[in-house]
Amino acid sequence: MRSFAACFVAIQDEFCLEESITELHLQGVQHVLIVSPKTYWTTQEPQAEADFKALEGIAKSTGAELVSIQFDAKTPLEAEALYRNYGSQLLWNYGFDHVLVVDADEFWSPEALEELDKLVGECDTAYQLPFIPTIGVPGYPVETTSMGL
């Protein structure tokens, strides 16, 4: 039987986090990980205590695992990649063979996810590919929030 996990990188309660975790559990996700940076990656200011307390409350009420960690990065996108890779590595270490990271602002059709699930089920080997701070096409680094396609 396959097992499922989810990972959120969150500094505060964004995008209805508690509701999302609750829905994931209802859909059969066994483990939810919240990776919480100790500083905001866009400003490098310390995370507000109230924001972390809110995440602690969400983790407690939903049974999610909350990990608070800090990485030094040169750019906000490099920081985001480091936190995503950390969460993916933790889930890999826990024994989850396939990790799909989806941004909160990405929308996947159920049909696309079903097709992806079939493809993953046919694979004999799991690959771990680290995130890099790019957008659009490989090799197009985004260094500031004003850059984009």
GROMACS .gro file of N, CA and C in nm:
model
  447
    1MET      N    1   0.084  -0.118   0.000
    1MET     CA    2   0.000   0.000   0.000
    1MET      C    3   0.089   0.124   0.000
    2ARG      N    4   0.054   0.220  -0.083
    2ARG     CA    5   0.131   0.343  -0.090
    2ARG      C    6   0.089   0.438   0.022
    3SER      N    7   0.186   0.512   0.069
    3SER     CA    8   0.156   0.613   0.171
    3SER      C    9   0.184   0.750   0.113
    4PHE      N   10   0.115   0.850   0.168
    4PHE     CA   11   0.124   0.984   0.114
    4PHE      C   12   0.159   1.083   0.224
    5ALA      N   13   0.238   1.184   0.186
    5ALA     CA   14   0.276   1.291   0.278
    5ALA      C   15   0.265   1.423   0.204
    6ALA      N   16   0.261   1.531   0.280
    6ALA     CA   17   0.258   1.665   0.223
    6ALA      C   18   0.354   1.752   0.302
    7CYS      N   19   0.410   1.851   0.235
    7CYS     CA   20   0.502   1.944   0.299
    7CYS      C   21   0.462   2.086   0.263
    8PHE      N   22   0.453   2.170   0.364
    8PHE     CA   23   0.428   2.312   0.344
    8PHE      C   24   0.549   2.388   0.394
    9VAL      N   25   0.591   2.490   0.322
    9VAL     CA   26   0.690   2.586   0.372
    9VAL      C   27   0.610   2.710   0.407
   10ALA      N   28   0.604   2.742   0.537
   10ALA     CA   29   0.518   2.852   0.581
   10ALA      C   30   0.582   2.931   0.693
   11ILE      N   31   0.570   3.060   0.684
   11ILE     CA   32   0.617   3.149   0.790
   11ILE      C   33   0.500   3.196   0.874
   12GLN      N   34   0.383   3.195   0.815
   12GLN     CA   35   0.261   3.233   0.885
   12GLN      C   36   0.146   3.153   0.824
   13ASP      N   37   0.026   3.170   0.881
   13ASP     CA   38  -0.088   3.097   0.831
   13ASP      C   39  -0.132   3.159   0.698
   14GLU      N   40  -0.082   3.101   0.590
   14GLU     CA   41  -0.116   3.149   0.457
   14GLU      C   42  -0.204   3.046   0.387
   15PHE      N   43  -0.288   3.094   0.300
   15PHE     CA   44  -0.364   3.007   0.211
   15PHE      C   45  -0.445   2.901   0.286
   16CYS      N   46  -0.511   2.942   0.396
   16CYS     CA   47  -0.600   2.850   0.468
   16CYS      C   48  -0.527   2.721   0.506
   17LEU      N   49  -0.415   2.733   0.572
   17LEU     CA   50  -0.329   2.619   0.602
   17LEU      C   51  -0.401   2.510   0.680
   18GLU      N   52  -0.472   2.548   0.786
   18GLU     CA   53  -0.541   2.448   0.867
   18GLU      C   54  -0.646   2.372   0.785
   19GLU      N   55  -0.721   2.444   0.706
   19GLU     CA   56  -0.823   2.380   0.622
   19GLU      C   57  -0.758   2.289   0.518
   20SER      N   58  -0.647   2.332   0.462
   20SER     CA   59  -0.576   2.250   0.362
   20SER      C   60  -0.525   2.120   0.422
   21ILE      N   61  -0.467   2.129   0.541
   21ILE     CA   62  -0.415   2.008   0.608
   21ILE      C   63  -0.529   1.914   0.643
   22THR      N   64  -0.638   1.969   0.693
   22THR     CA   65  -0.754   1.886   0.727
   22THR      C   66  -0.806   1.813   0.603
   23GLU      N   67  -0.815   1.884   0.491
   23GLU     CA   68  -0.861   1.823   0.365
   23GLU      C   69  -0.764   1.715   0.318
   24LEU      N   70  -0.634   1.739   0.331
   24LEU     CA   71  -0.536   1.638   0.292
   24LEU      C   72  -0.553   1.511   0.374
   25HIS      N   73  -0.575   1.526   0.502
   25HIS     CA   74  -0.598   1.407   0.586
   25HIS      C   75  -0.723   1.331   0.540
   26LEU      N   76  -0.827   1.405   0.507
   26LEU     CA   77  -0.951   1.340   0.460
   26LEU      C   78  -0.927   1.265   0.329
   27GLN      N   79  -0.831   1.311   0.249
   27GLN     CA   80  -0.801   1.246   0.122
   27GLN      C   81  -0.697   1.135   0.135
   28GLY      N   82  -0.655   1.106   0.258
   28GLY     CA   83  -0.567   0.991   0.278
   28GLY      C   84  -0.420   1.023   0.301
   29VAL      N   85  -0.386   1.149   0.314
   29VAL     CA   86  -0.246   1.184   0.341
   29VAL      C   87  -0.215   1.150   0.487
   30GLN      N   88  -0.112   1.067   0.508
   30GLN     CA   89  -0.081   1.020   0.643
   30GLN      C   90   0.008   1.115   0.721
   31HIS      N   91   0.095   1.189   0.654
   31HIS     CA   92   0.190   1.274   0.726
   31HIS      C   93   0.196   1.411   0.661
   32VAL      N   94   0.184   1.515   0.744
   32VAL     CA   95   0.196   1.651   0.694
   32VAL      C   96   0.310   1.719   0.770
   33LEU      N   97   0.400   1.777   0.695
   33LEU     CA   98   0.517   1.846   0.749
   33LEU      C   99   0.504   1.995   0.718
   34ILE      N  100   0.526   2.078   0.819
   34ILE     CA  101   0.532   2.223   0.800
   34ILE      C  102   0.675   2.266   0.830
   35VAL      N  103   0.745   2.316   0.730
   35VAL     CA  104   0.879   2.369   0.749
   35VAL      C  105   0.865   2.520   0.765
   36SER      N  106   0.908   2.571   0.880
   36SER     CA  107   0.890   2.712   0.911
   36SER      C  108   1.024   2.782   0.926
   37PRO      N  109   1.061   2.868   0.830
   37PRO     CA  110   1.184   2.944   0.842
   37PRO      C  111   1.177   3.040   0.962
   38LYS      N  112   1.290   3.062   1.027
   38LYS     CA  113   1.294   3.151   1.143
   38LYS      C  114   1.299   3.298   1.105
   39THR      N  115   1.324   3.326   0.977
   39THR     CA  116   1.319   3.464   0.928
   39THR      C  117   1.237   3.466   0.800
   40TYR      N  118   1.179   3.581   0.771
   40TYR     CA  119   1.109   3.599   0.645
   40TYR      C  120   1.214   3.605   0.534
   41TRP      N  121   1.198   3.523   0.431
   41TRP     CA  122   1.305   3.519   0.331
   41TRP      C  123   1.307   3.642   0.241
   42THR      N  124   1.201   3.720   0.241
   42THR     CA  125   1.201   3.840   0.158
   42THR      C  126   1.267   3.959   0.229
   43THR      N  127   1.266   3.960   0.362
   43THR     CA  128   1.321   4.074   0.435
   43THR      C  129   1.433   4.035   0.531
   44GLN      N  130   1.446   3.908   0.561
   44GLN     CA  131   1.541   3.855   0.659
   44GLN      C  132   1.511   3.902   0.801
   45GLU      N  133   1.392   3.958   0.824
   45GLU     CA  134   1.352   3.995   0.959
   45GLU      C  135   1.308   3.869   1.033
   46PRO      N  136   1.327   3.867   1.166
   46PRO     CA  137   1.284   3.749   1.243
   46PRO      C  138   1.134   3.724   1.229
   47GLN      N  139   1.099   3.597   1.226
   47GLN     CA  140   0.958   3.560   1.221
   47GLN      C  141   0.887   3.612   1.345
   48ALA      N  142   0.771   3.671   1.329
   48ALA     CA  143   0.694   3.721   1.443
   48ALA      C  144   0.652   3.605   1.532
   49GLU      N  145   0.664   3.624   1.662
   49GLU     CA  146   0.628   3.519   1.757
   49GLU      C  147   0.482   3.477   1.740
   50ALA      N  148   0.395   3.573   1.714
   50ALA     CA  149   0.253   3.541   1.695
   50ALA      C  150   0.232   3.451   1.573
   51ASP      N  151   0.310   3.474   1.468
   51ASP     CA  152   0.298   3.390   1.348
   51ASP      C  153   0.342   3.247   1.378
   52PHE      N  154   0.453   3.231   1.451
   52PHE     CA  155   0.499   3.097   1.485
   52PHE      C  156   0.400   3.028   1.579
   53LYS      N  157   0.346   3.101   1.675
   53LYS     CA  158   0.246   3.044   1.767
   53LYS      C  159   0.123   2.996   1.689
   54ALA      N  160   0.084   3.072   1.588
   54ALA     CA  161  -0.031   3.031   1.505
   54ALA      C  162   0.000   2.900   1.433
   55LEU      N  163   0.123   2.888   1.380
   55LEU     CA  164   0.162   2.763   1.314
   55LEU      C  165   0.166   2.648   1.414
   56GLU      N  166   0.214   2.674   1.535
   56GLU     CA  167   0.214   2.570   1.639
   56GLU      C  168   0.072   2.522   1.667
   57GLY      N  169  -0.022   2.615   1.675
   57GLY     CA  170  -0.161   2.579   1.700
   57GLY      C  171  -0.219   2.496   1.587
   58ILE      N  172  -0.187   2.533   1.463
   58ILE     CA  173  -0.235   2.457   1.347
   58ILE      C  174  -0.175   2.317   1.348
   59ALA      N  175  -0.047   2.308   1.376
   59ALA     CA  176   0.018   2.176   1.380
   59ALA      C  177  -0.045   2.089   1.487
   60LYS      N  178  -0.068   2.146   1.603
   60LYS     CA  179  -0.127   2.069   1.714
   60LYS      C  180  -0.270   2.024   1.680
   61SER      N  181  -0.349   2.115   1.623
   61SER     CA  182  -0.490   2.081   1.595
   61SER      C  183  -0.505   1.981   1.480
   62THR      N  184  -0.407   1.976   1.392
   62THR     CA  185  -0.419   1.889   1.274
   62THR      C  186  -0.329   1.765   1.281
   63GLY      N  187  -0.240   1.760   1.380
   63GLY     CA  188  -0.147   1.648   1.388
   63GLY      C  189  -0.029   1.660   1.294
   64ALA      N  190  -0.008   1.780   1.238
   64ALA     CA  191   0.105   1.801   1.148
   64ALA      C  192   0.234   1.814   1.228
   65GLU      N  193   0.345   1.783   1.164
   65GLU     CA  194   0.477   1.801   1.223
   65GLU      C  195   0.527   1.940   1.186
   66LEU      N  196   0.572   2.016   1.285
   66LEU     CA  197   0.624   2.151   1.262
   66LEU      C  198   0.772   2.152   1.291
   67VAL      N  199   0.852   2.196   1.192
   67VAL     CA  200   0.997   2.206   1.206
   67VAL      C  201   1.036   2.351   1.180
   68SER      N  202   1.103   2.412   1.276
   68SER     CA  203   1.153   2.549   1.261
   68SER      C  204   1.303   2.543   1.238
   69ILE      N  205   1.348   2.606   1.130
   69ILE     CA  206   1.488   2.596   1.092
   69ILE      C  207   1.529   2.725   1.021
   70GLN      N  208   1.659   2.749   1.015
   70GLN     CA  209   1.709   2.867   0.946
   70GLN      C  210   1.824   2.831   0.855
   71PHE      N  211   1.817   2.877   0.731
   71PHE     CA  212   1.927   2.864   0.635
   71PHE      C  213   1.971   3.004   0.593
   72ASP      N  214   2.098   3.020   0.571
   72ASP     CA  215   2.148   3.146   0.517
   72ASP      C  216   2.148   3.135   0.366
   73ALA      N  217   2.090   3.234   0.300
   73ALA     CA  218   2.082   3.234   0.155
   73ALA      C  219   2.110   3.373   0.103
   74LYS      N  220   2.157   3.379  -0.020
   74LYS     CA  221   2.190   3.508  -0.081
   74LYS      C  222   2.067   3.581  -0.133
   75THR      N  223   1.966   3.505  -0.178
   75THR     CA  224   1.846   3.566  -0.236
   75THR      C  225   1.723   3.497  -0.178
   76PRO      N  226   1.608   3.565  -0.184
   76PRO     CA  227   1.484   3.501  -0.137
   76PRO      C  228   1.452   3.370  -0.209
   77LEU      N  229   1.476   3.363  -0.341
   77LEU     CA  230   1.446   3.240  -0.413
   77LEU      C  231   1.542   3.127  -0.376
   78GLU      N  232   1.667   3.161  -0.349
   78GLU     CA  233   1.760   3.058  -0.301
   78GLU      C  234   1.712   3.005  -0.166
   79ALA      N  235   1.664   3.095  -0.079
   79ALA     CA  236   1.613   3.053   0.052
   79ALA      C  237   1.494   2.958   0.035
   80GLU      N  238   1.402   2.995  -0.052
   80GLU     CA  239   1.284   2.911  -0.075
   80GLU      C  240   1.325   2.772  -0.123
   81ALA      N  241   1.422   2.767  -0.214
   81ALA     CA  242   1.470   2.637  -0.263
   81ALA      C  243   1.531   2.556  -0.150
   82LEU      N  244   1.608   2.619  -0.063
   82LEU     CA  245   1.670   2.547   0.049
   82LEU      C  246   1.565   2.486   0.141
   83TYR      N  247   1.460   2.562   0.171
   83TYR     CA  248   1.355   2.510   0.260
   83TYR      C  249   1.275   2.398   0.194
   84ARG      N  250   1.247   2.412   0.066
   84ARG     CA  251   1.177   2.305  -0.006
   84ARG      C  252   1.261   2.178  -0.010
   85ASN      N  253   1.390   2.194  -0.039
   85ASN     CA  254   1.478   2.077  -0.044
   85ASN      C  255   1.488   2.011   0.093
   86TYR      N  256   1.492   2.090   0.197
   86TYR     CA  257   1.498   2.036   0.333
   86TYR      C  258   1.373   1.953   0.363
   87GLY      N  259   1.256   2.008   0.331
   87GLY     CA  260   1.132   1.935   0.354
   87GLY      C  261   1.125   1.808   0.272
   88SER      N  262   1.165   1.816   0.145
   88SER     CA  263   1.167   1.696   0.060
   88SER      C  264   1.261   1.590   0.115
   89GLN      N  265   1.379   1.633   0.161
   89GLN     CA  266   1.476   1.539   0.217
   89GLN      C  267   1.422   1.473   0.343
   90LEU      N  268   1.356   1.552   0.429
   90LEU     CA  269   1.298   1.492   0.550
   90LEU      C  270   1.197   1.384   0.515
   91LEU      N  271   1.107   1.414   0.421
   91LEU     CA  272   1.006   1.315   0.381
   91LEU      C  273   1.073   1.194   0.317
   92TRP      N  274   1.176   1.216   0.239
   92TRP     CA  275   1.252   1.105   0.180
   92TRP      C  276   1.312   1.020   0.292
   93ASN      N  277   1.372   1.086   0.392
   93ASN     CA  278   1.431   1.013   0.505
   93ASN      C  279   1.326   0.935   0.585
   94TYR      N  280   1.204   0.985   0.588
   94TYR     CA  281   1.096   0.916   0.660
   94TYR      C  282   1.045   0.794   0.583
   95GLY      N  283   1.091   0.779   0.459
   95GLY     CA  284   1.052   0.661   0.383
   95GLY      C  285   0.950   0.685   0.275
   96PHE      N  286   0.914   0.809   0.249
   96PHE     CA  287   0.822   0.839   0.141
   96PHE      C  288   0.902   0.840   0.011
   97ASP      N  289   0.862   0.758  -0.084
   97ASP     CA  290   0.939   0.739  -0.206
   97ASP      C  291   0.917   0.847  -0.310
   98HIS      N  292   0.802   0.910  -0.310
   98HIS     CA  293   0.771   1.009  -0.412
   98HIS      C  294   0.721   1.135  -0.344
   99VAL      N  295   0.783   1.246  -0.376
   99VAL     CA  296   0.745   1.375  -0.318
   99VAL      C  297   0.716   1.471  -0.433
  100LEU      N  298   0.597   1.525  -0.435
  100LEU     CA  299   0.559   1.626  -0.534
  100LEU      C  300   0.537   1.756  -0.457
  101VAL      N  301   0.610   1.858  -0.494
  101VAL     CA  302   0.595   1.988  -0.429
  101VAL      C  303   0.512   2.076  -0.521
  102VAL      N  304   0.406   2.131  -0.465
  102VAL     CA  305   0.316   2.217  -0.540
  102VAL      C  306   0.305   2.349  -0.464
  103ASP      N  307   0.324   2.459  -0.533
  103ASP     CA  308   0.308   2.590  -0.471
  103ASP      C  309   0.160   2.616  -0.443
  104ALA      N  310   0.137   2.701  -0.345
  104ALA     CA  311  -0.002   2.737  -0.312
  104ALA      C  312  -0.069   2.812  -0.425
  105ASP      N  313   0.009   2.874  -0.512
  105ASP     CA  314  -0.051   2.947  -0.623
  105ASP      C  315  -0.052   2.866  -0.753
  106GLU      N  316  -0.024   2.737  -0.744
  106GLU     CA  317  -0.034   2.648  -0.860
  106GLU      C  318  -0.166   2.572  -0.854
  107PHE      N  319  -0.224   2.551  -0.967
  107PHE     CA  320  -0.348   2.474  -0.973
  107PHE      C  321  -0.329   2.359  -1.070
  108TRP      N  322  -0.356   2.240  -1.022
  108TRP     CA  323  -0.346   2.118  -1.102
  108TRP      C  324  -0.486   2.061  -1.117
  109SER      N  325  -0.519   2.020  -1.237
  109SER     CA  326  -0.649   1.956  -1.256
  109SER      C  327  -0.643   1.816  -1.196
  110PRO      N  328  -0.754   1.766  -1.147
  110PRO     CA  329  -0.756   1.629  -1.094
  110PRO      C  330  -0.709   1.526  -1.198
  111GLU      N  331  -0.740   1.551  -1.325
  111GLU     CA  332  -0.698   1.459  -1.430
  111GLU      C  333  -0.546   1.456  -1.442
  112ALA      N  334  -0.482   1.571  -1.433
  112ALA     CA  335  -0.336   1.577  -1.443
  112ALA      C  336  -0.272   1.504  -1.326
  113LEU      N  337  -0.325   1.522  -1.207
  113LEU     CA  338  -0.270   1.453  -1.090
  113LEU      C  339  -0.292   1.303  -1.100
  114GLU      N  340  -0.407   1.261  -1.152
  114GLU     CA  341  -0.432   1.118  -1.170
  114GLU      C  342  -0.333   1.058  -1.270
  115GLU      N  343  -0.306   1.131  -1.377
  115GLU     CA  344  -0.210   1.083  -1.478
  115GLU      C  345  -0.070   1.077  -1.418
  116LEU      N  346  -0.033   1.177  -1.342
  116LEU     CA  347   0.097   1.177  -1.275
  116LEU      C  348   0.107   1.060  -1.178
  117ASP      N  349   0.001   1.034  -1.104
  117ASP     CA  350  -0.002   0.923  -1.010
  117ASP      C  351   0.020   0.789  -1.082
  118LYS      N  352  -0.043   0.774  -1.199
  118LYS     CA  353  -0.023   0.651  -1.278
  118LYS      C  354   0.122   0.637  -1.322
  119LEU      N  355   0.179   0.745  -1.370
  119LEU     CA  356   0.319   0.742  -1.415
  119LEU      C  357   0.413   0.707  -1.300
  120VAL      N  358   0.390   0.767  -1.185
  120VAL     CA  359   0.474   0.739  -1.068
  120VAL      C  360   0.459   0.593  -1.027
  121GLY      N  361   0.337   0.542  -1.034
  121GLY     CA  362   0.314   0.403  -0.998
  121GLY      C  363   0.383   0.304  -1.089
  122GLU      N  364   0.411   0.345  -1.211
  122GLU     CA  365   0.479   0.258  -1.307
  122GLU      C  366   0.631   0.262  -1.293
  123CYS      N  367   0.682   0.356  -1.217
  123CYS     CA  368   0.828   0.371  -1.201
  123CYS      C  369   0.882   0.271  -1.099
  124ASP      N  370   0.995   0.214  -1.132
  124ASP     CA  371   1.063   0.126  -1.039
  124ASP      C  372   1.163   0.202  -0.952
  125THR      N  373   1.200   0.318  -0.996
  125THR     CA  374   1.303   0.395  -0.928
  125THR      C  375   1.249   0.533  -0.895
  126ALA      N  376   1.279   0.579  -0.774
  126ALA     CA  377   1.244   0.715  -0.735
  126ALA      C  378   1.367   0.803  -0.749
  127TYR      N  379   1.348   0.922  -0.801
  127TYR     CA  380   1.456   1.016  -0.818
  127TYR      C  381   1.430   1.137  -0.730
  128GLN      N  382   1.536   1.190  -0.675
  128GLN     CA  383   1.523   1.312  -0.598
  128GLN      C  384   1.598   1.421  -0.673
  129LEU      N  385   1.525   1.523  -0.714
  129LEU     CA  386   1.583   1.633  -0.787
  129LEU      C  387   1.571   1.759  -0.701
  130PRO      N  388   1.683   1.817  -0.661
  130PRO     CA  389   1.674   1.938  -0.577
  130PRO      C  390   1.620   2.057  -0.656
  131PHE      N  391   1.558   2.147  -0.583
  131PHE     CA  392   1.507   2.269  -0.643
  131PHE      C  393   1.621   2.367  -0.663
  132ILE      N  394   1.610   2.445  -0.769
  132ILE     CA  395   1.706   2.553  -0.791
  132ILE      C  396   1.626   2.682  -0.807
  133PRO      N  397   1.684   2.795  -0.774
  133PRO     CA  398   1.609   2.920  -0.780
  133PRO      C  399   1.594   2.974  -0.921
  134THR      N  400   1.506   2.913  -0.998
  134THR     CA  401   1.480   2.960  -1.134
  134THR      C  402   1.330   2.965  -1.158
  135ILE      N  403   1.293   3.035  -1.260
  135ILE     CA  404   1.152   3.038  -1.301
  135ILE      C  405   1.148   3.029  -1.453
  136GLY      N  406   1.045   2.968  -1.504
  136GLY     CA  407   1.030   2.960  -1.649
  136GLY      C  408   1.111   2.847  -1.707
  137VAL      N  409   1.225   2.878  -1.760
  137VAL     CA  410   1.310   2.776  -1.820
  137VAL      C  411   1.438   2.763  -1.737
  138PRO      N  412   1.499   2.644  -1.734
  138PRO     CA  413   1.624   2.628  -1.659
  138PRO      C  414   1.729   2.730  -1.704
  139GLY      N  415   1.800   2.782  -1.608
  139GLY     CA  416   1.905   2.877  -1.639
  139GLY      C  417   1.858   3.021  -1.640
  140TYR      N  418   1.732   3.044  -1.611
  140TYR     CA  419   1.681   3.180  -1.604
  140TYR      C  420   1.660   3.214  -1.456
  141PRO      N  421   1.766   3.255  -1.386
  141PRO     CA  422   1.753   3.280  -1.243
  141PRO      C  423   1.673   3.407  -1.214
  142VAL      N  424   1.598   3.404  -1.109
  142VAL     CA  425   1.522   3.520  -1.066
  142VAL      C  426   1.586   3.569  -0.937
  143GLU      N  427   1.641   3.688  -0.941
  143GLU     CA  428   1.714   3.741  -0.827
  143GLU      C  429   1.635   3.845  -0.749
  144THR      N  430   1.534   3.904  -0.808
  144THR     CA  431   1.456   4.005  -0.738
  144THR      C  432   1.309   3.979  -0.765
  145THR      N  433   1.225   4.037  -0.681
  145THR     CA  434   1.081   4.017  -0.698
  145THR      C  435   1.027   4.089  -0.821
  146SER      N  436   1.105   4.182  -0.878
  146SER     CA  437   1.057   4.253  -0.996
  146SER      C  438   1.089   4.179  -1.124
  147MET      N  439   1.172   4.073  -1.115
  147MET     CA  440   1.208   3.996  -1.234
  147MET      C  441   1.102   3.889  -1.259
  148GLY      N  442   1.088   3.849  -1.381
  148GLY     CA  443   0.993   3.746  -1.415
  148GLY      C  444   0.979   3.733  -1.564
  149LEU      N  445   0.893   3.642  -1.604
  149LEU     CA  446   0.875   3.623  -1.748
  149LEU      C  447   0.769   3.716  -1.800
   0.00000   0.00000   0.00000
